[in-house]
Backbone as JSON Lines, residues from 0, in Angstrom:
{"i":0,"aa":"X","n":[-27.03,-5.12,14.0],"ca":[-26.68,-6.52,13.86],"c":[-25.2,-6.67,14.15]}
{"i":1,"aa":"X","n":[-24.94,-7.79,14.91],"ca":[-23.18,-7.89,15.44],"c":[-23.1,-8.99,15.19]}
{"i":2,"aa":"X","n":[-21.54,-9.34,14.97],"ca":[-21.02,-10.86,14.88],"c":[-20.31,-11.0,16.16]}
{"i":3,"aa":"X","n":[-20.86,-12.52,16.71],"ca":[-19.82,-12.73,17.24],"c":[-18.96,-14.06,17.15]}
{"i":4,"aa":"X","n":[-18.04,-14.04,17.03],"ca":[-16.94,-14.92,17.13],"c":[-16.24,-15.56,18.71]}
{"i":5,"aa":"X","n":[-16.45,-16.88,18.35],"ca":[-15.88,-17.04,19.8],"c":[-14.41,-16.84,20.33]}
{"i":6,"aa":"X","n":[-13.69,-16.86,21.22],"ca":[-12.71,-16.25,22.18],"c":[-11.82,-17.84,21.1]}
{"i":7,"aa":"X","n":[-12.17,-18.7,21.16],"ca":[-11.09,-19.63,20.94],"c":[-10.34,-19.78,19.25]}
{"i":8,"aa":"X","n":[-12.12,-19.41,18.31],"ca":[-11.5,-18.84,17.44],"c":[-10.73,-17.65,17.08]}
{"i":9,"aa":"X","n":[-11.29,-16.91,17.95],"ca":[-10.33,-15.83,17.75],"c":[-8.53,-16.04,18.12]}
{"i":10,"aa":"X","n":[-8.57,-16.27,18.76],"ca":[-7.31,-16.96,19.45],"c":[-6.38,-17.74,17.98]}
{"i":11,"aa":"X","n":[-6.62,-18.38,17.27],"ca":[-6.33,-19.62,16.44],"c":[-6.49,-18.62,15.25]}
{"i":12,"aa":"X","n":[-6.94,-17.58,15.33],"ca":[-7.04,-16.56,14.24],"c":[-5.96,-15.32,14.45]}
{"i":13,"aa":"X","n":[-5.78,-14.79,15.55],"ca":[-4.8,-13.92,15.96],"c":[-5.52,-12.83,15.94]}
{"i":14,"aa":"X","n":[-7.08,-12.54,16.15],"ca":[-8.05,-11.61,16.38],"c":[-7.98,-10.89,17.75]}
{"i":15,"aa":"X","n":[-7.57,-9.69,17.67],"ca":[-7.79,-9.28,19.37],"c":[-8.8,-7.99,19.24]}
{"i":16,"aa":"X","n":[-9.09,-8.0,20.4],"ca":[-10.47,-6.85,20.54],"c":[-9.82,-5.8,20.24]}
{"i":17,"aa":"X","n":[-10.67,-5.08,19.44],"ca":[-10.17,-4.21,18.63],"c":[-10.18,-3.97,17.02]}
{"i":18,"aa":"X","n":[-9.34,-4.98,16.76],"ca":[-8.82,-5.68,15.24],"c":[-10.03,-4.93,14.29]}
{"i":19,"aa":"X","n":[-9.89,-4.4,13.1],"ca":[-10.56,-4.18,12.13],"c":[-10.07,-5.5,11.03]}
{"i":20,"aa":"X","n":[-11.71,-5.86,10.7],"ca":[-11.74,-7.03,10.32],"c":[-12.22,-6.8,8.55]}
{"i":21,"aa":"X","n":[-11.55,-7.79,7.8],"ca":[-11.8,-7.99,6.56],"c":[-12.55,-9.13,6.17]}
{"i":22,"aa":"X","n":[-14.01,-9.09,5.2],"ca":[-14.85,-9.9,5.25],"c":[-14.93,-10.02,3.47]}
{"i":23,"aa":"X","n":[-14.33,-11.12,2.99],"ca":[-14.45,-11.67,1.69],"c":[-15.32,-12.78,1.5]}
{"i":24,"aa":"X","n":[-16.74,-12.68,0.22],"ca":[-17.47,-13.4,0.38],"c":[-17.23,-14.39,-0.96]}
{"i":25,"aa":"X","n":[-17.18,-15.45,-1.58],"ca":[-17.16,-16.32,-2.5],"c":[-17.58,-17.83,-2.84]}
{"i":26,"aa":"X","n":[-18.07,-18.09,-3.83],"ca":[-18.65,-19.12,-3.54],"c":[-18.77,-20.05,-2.52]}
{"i":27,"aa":"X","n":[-20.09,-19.13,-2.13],"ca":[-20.58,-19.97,-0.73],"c":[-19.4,-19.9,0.25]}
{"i":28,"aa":"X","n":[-18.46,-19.18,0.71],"ca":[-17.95,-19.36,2.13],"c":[-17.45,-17.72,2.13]}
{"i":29,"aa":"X","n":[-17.31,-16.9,3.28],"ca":[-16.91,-16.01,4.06],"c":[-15.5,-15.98,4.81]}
{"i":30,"aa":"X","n":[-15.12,-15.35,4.27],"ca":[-13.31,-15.58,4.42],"c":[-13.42,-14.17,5.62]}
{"i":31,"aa":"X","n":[-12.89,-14.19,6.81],"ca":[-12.86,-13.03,7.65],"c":[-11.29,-13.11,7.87]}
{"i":32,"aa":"X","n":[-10.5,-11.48,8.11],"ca":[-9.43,-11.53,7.99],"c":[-8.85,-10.21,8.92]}
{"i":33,"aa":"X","n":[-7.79,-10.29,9.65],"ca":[-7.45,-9.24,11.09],"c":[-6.74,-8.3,10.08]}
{"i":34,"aa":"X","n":[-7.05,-6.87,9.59],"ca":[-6.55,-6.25,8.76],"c":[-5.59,-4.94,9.97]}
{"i":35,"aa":"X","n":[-4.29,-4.99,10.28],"ca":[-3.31,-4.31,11.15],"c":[-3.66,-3.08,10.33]}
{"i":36,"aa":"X","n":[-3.55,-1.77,10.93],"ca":[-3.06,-0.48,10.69],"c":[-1.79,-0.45,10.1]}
{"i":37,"aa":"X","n":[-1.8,0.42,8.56],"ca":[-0.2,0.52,7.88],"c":[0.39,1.36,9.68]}
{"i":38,"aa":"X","n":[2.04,0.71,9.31],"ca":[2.89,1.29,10.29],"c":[3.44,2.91,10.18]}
{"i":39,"aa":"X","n":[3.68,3.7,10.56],"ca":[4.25,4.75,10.66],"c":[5.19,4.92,10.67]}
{"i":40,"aa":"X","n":[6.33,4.98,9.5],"ca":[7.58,5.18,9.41],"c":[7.86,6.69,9.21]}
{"i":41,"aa":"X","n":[8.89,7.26,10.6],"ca":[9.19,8.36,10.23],"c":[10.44,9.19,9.5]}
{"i":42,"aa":"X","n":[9.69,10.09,8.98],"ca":[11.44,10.48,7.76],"c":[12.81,11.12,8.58]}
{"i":43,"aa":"X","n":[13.5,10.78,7.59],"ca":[14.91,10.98,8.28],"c":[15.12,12.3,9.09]}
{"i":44,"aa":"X","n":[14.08,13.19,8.92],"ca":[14.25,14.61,9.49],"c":[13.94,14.27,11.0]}
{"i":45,"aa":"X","n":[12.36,13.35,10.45],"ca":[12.08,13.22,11.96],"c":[12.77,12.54,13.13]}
{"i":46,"aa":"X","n":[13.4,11.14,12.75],"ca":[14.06,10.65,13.29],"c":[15.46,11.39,13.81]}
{"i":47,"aa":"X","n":[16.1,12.26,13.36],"ca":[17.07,13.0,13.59],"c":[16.63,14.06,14.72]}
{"i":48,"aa":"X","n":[15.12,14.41,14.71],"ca":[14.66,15.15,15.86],"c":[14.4,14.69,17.06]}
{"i":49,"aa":"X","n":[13.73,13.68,16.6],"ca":[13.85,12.47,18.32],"c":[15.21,12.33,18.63]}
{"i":50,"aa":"X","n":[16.27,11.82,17.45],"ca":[17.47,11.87,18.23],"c":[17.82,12.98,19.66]}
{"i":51,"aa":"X","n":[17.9,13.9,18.64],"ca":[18.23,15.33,19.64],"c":[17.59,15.58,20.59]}
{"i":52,"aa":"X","n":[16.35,15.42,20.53],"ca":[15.29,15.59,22.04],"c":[15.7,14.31,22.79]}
{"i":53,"aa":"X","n":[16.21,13.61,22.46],"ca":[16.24,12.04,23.81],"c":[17.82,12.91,24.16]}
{"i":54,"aa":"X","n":[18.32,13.25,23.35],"ca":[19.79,13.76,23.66],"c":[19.75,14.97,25.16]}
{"i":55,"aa":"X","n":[18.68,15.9,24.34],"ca":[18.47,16.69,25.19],"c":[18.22,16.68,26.67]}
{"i":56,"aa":"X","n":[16.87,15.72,26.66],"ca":[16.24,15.18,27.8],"c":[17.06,14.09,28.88]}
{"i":57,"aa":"X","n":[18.2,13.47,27.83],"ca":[19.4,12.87,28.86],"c":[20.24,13.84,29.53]}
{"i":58,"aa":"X","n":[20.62,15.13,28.78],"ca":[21.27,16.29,29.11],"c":[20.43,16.95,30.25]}
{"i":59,"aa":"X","n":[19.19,16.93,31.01],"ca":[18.67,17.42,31.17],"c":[17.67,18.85,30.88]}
{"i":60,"aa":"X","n":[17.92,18.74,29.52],"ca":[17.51,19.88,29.32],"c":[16.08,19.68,29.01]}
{"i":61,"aa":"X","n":[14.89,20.48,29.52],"ca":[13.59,20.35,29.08],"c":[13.09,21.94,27.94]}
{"i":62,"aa":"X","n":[11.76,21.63,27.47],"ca":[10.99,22.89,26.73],"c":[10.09,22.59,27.35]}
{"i":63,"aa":"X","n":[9.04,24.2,27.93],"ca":[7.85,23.84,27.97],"c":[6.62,23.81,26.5]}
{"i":64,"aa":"X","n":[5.8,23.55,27.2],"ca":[5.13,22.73,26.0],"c":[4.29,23.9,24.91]}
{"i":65,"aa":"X","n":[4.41,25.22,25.95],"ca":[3.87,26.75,24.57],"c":[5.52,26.82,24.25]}
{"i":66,"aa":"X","n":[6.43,26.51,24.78],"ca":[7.77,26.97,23.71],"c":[7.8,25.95,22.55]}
{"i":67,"aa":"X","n":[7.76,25.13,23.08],"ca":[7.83,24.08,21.85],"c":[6.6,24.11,20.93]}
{"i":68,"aa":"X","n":[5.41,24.65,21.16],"ca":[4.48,24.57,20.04],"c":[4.81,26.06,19.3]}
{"i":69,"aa":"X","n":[5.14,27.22,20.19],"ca":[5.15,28.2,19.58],"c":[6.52,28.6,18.65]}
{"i":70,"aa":"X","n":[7.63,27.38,18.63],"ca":[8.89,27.03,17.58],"c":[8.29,26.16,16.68]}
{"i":71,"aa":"X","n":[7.45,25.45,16.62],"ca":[6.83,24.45,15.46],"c":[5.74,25.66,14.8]}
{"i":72,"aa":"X","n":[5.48,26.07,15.26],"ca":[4.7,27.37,14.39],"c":[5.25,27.86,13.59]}
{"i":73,"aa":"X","n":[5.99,28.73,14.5],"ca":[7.23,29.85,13.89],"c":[7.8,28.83,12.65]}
{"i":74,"aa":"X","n":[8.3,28.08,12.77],"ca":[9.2,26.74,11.53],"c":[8.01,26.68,10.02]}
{"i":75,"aa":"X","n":[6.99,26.34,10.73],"ca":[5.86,26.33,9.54],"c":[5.79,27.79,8.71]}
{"i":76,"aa":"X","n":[5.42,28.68,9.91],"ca":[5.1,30.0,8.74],"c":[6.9,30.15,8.05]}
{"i":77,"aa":"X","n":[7.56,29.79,8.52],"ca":[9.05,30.75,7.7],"c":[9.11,29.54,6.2]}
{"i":78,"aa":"X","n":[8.83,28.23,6.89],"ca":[8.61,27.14,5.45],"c":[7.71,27.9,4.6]}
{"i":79,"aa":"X","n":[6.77,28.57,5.03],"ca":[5.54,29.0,4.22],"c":[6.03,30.13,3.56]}
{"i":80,"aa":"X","n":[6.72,30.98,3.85],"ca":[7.13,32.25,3.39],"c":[8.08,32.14,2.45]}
{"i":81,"aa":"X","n":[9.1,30.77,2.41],"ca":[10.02,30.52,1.24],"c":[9.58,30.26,0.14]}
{"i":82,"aa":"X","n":[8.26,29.36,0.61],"ca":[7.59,28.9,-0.6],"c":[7.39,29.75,-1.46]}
{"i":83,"aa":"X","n":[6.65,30.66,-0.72],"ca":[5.55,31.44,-1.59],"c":[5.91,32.52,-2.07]}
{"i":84,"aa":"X","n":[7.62,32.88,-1.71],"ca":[8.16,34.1,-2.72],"c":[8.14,33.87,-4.0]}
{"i":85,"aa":"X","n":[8.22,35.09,-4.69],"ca":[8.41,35.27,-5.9],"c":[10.06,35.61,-6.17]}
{"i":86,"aa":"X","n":[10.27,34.64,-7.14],"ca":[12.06,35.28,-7.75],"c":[11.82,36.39,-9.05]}
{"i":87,"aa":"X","n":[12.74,37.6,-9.19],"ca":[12.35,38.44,-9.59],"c":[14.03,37.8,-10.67]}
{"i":88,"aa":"X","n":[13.7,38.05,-12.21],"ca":[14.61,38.17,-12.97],"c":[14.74,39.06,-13.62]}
């Protein structure tokens, strides 16, 4: 079973193909509503890394794409290895 909505309401609604839609039912009427994806704000680490890579990439400098996955590896396991020591007193 599908709804459809016409092009003009949608329009006057701000519905575009796609849109995940919110459907509230209450006495007697159906409230439908264009529910956006939360935004993706990235943390200051990350943003400081795009810095440097747009820096880079103006510098000309490139990575290929096994160097750069195989340094995001390497970064994870050494994060992983700090974690998980033991301090000896």
């Amino acid at each position: 079973m599908g709804l459809v909505v016409p092009p003009s309401v949608q329009r006057k609604a701000g519905i575009q193909l796609g849109d995940r839609l919110q459907f509230r039912a209450s006495s007697g009427a159906i409230t439908i509503t264009p529910t956006r994806p939360p935004t993706y704000n990235p943390t200051k680490a990350e943003l400081t890394a795009i810095r440097k890579g747009e820096a880079a990439i103006a510098r000309g400098e490139s990575v290929s794409l096994t160097d750069f996955l195989h340094r995001v590896d390497r970064n994870r396991r050494k994060a992983g290895t700090k974690t998980n020591r033991k301090v000896s007193r």
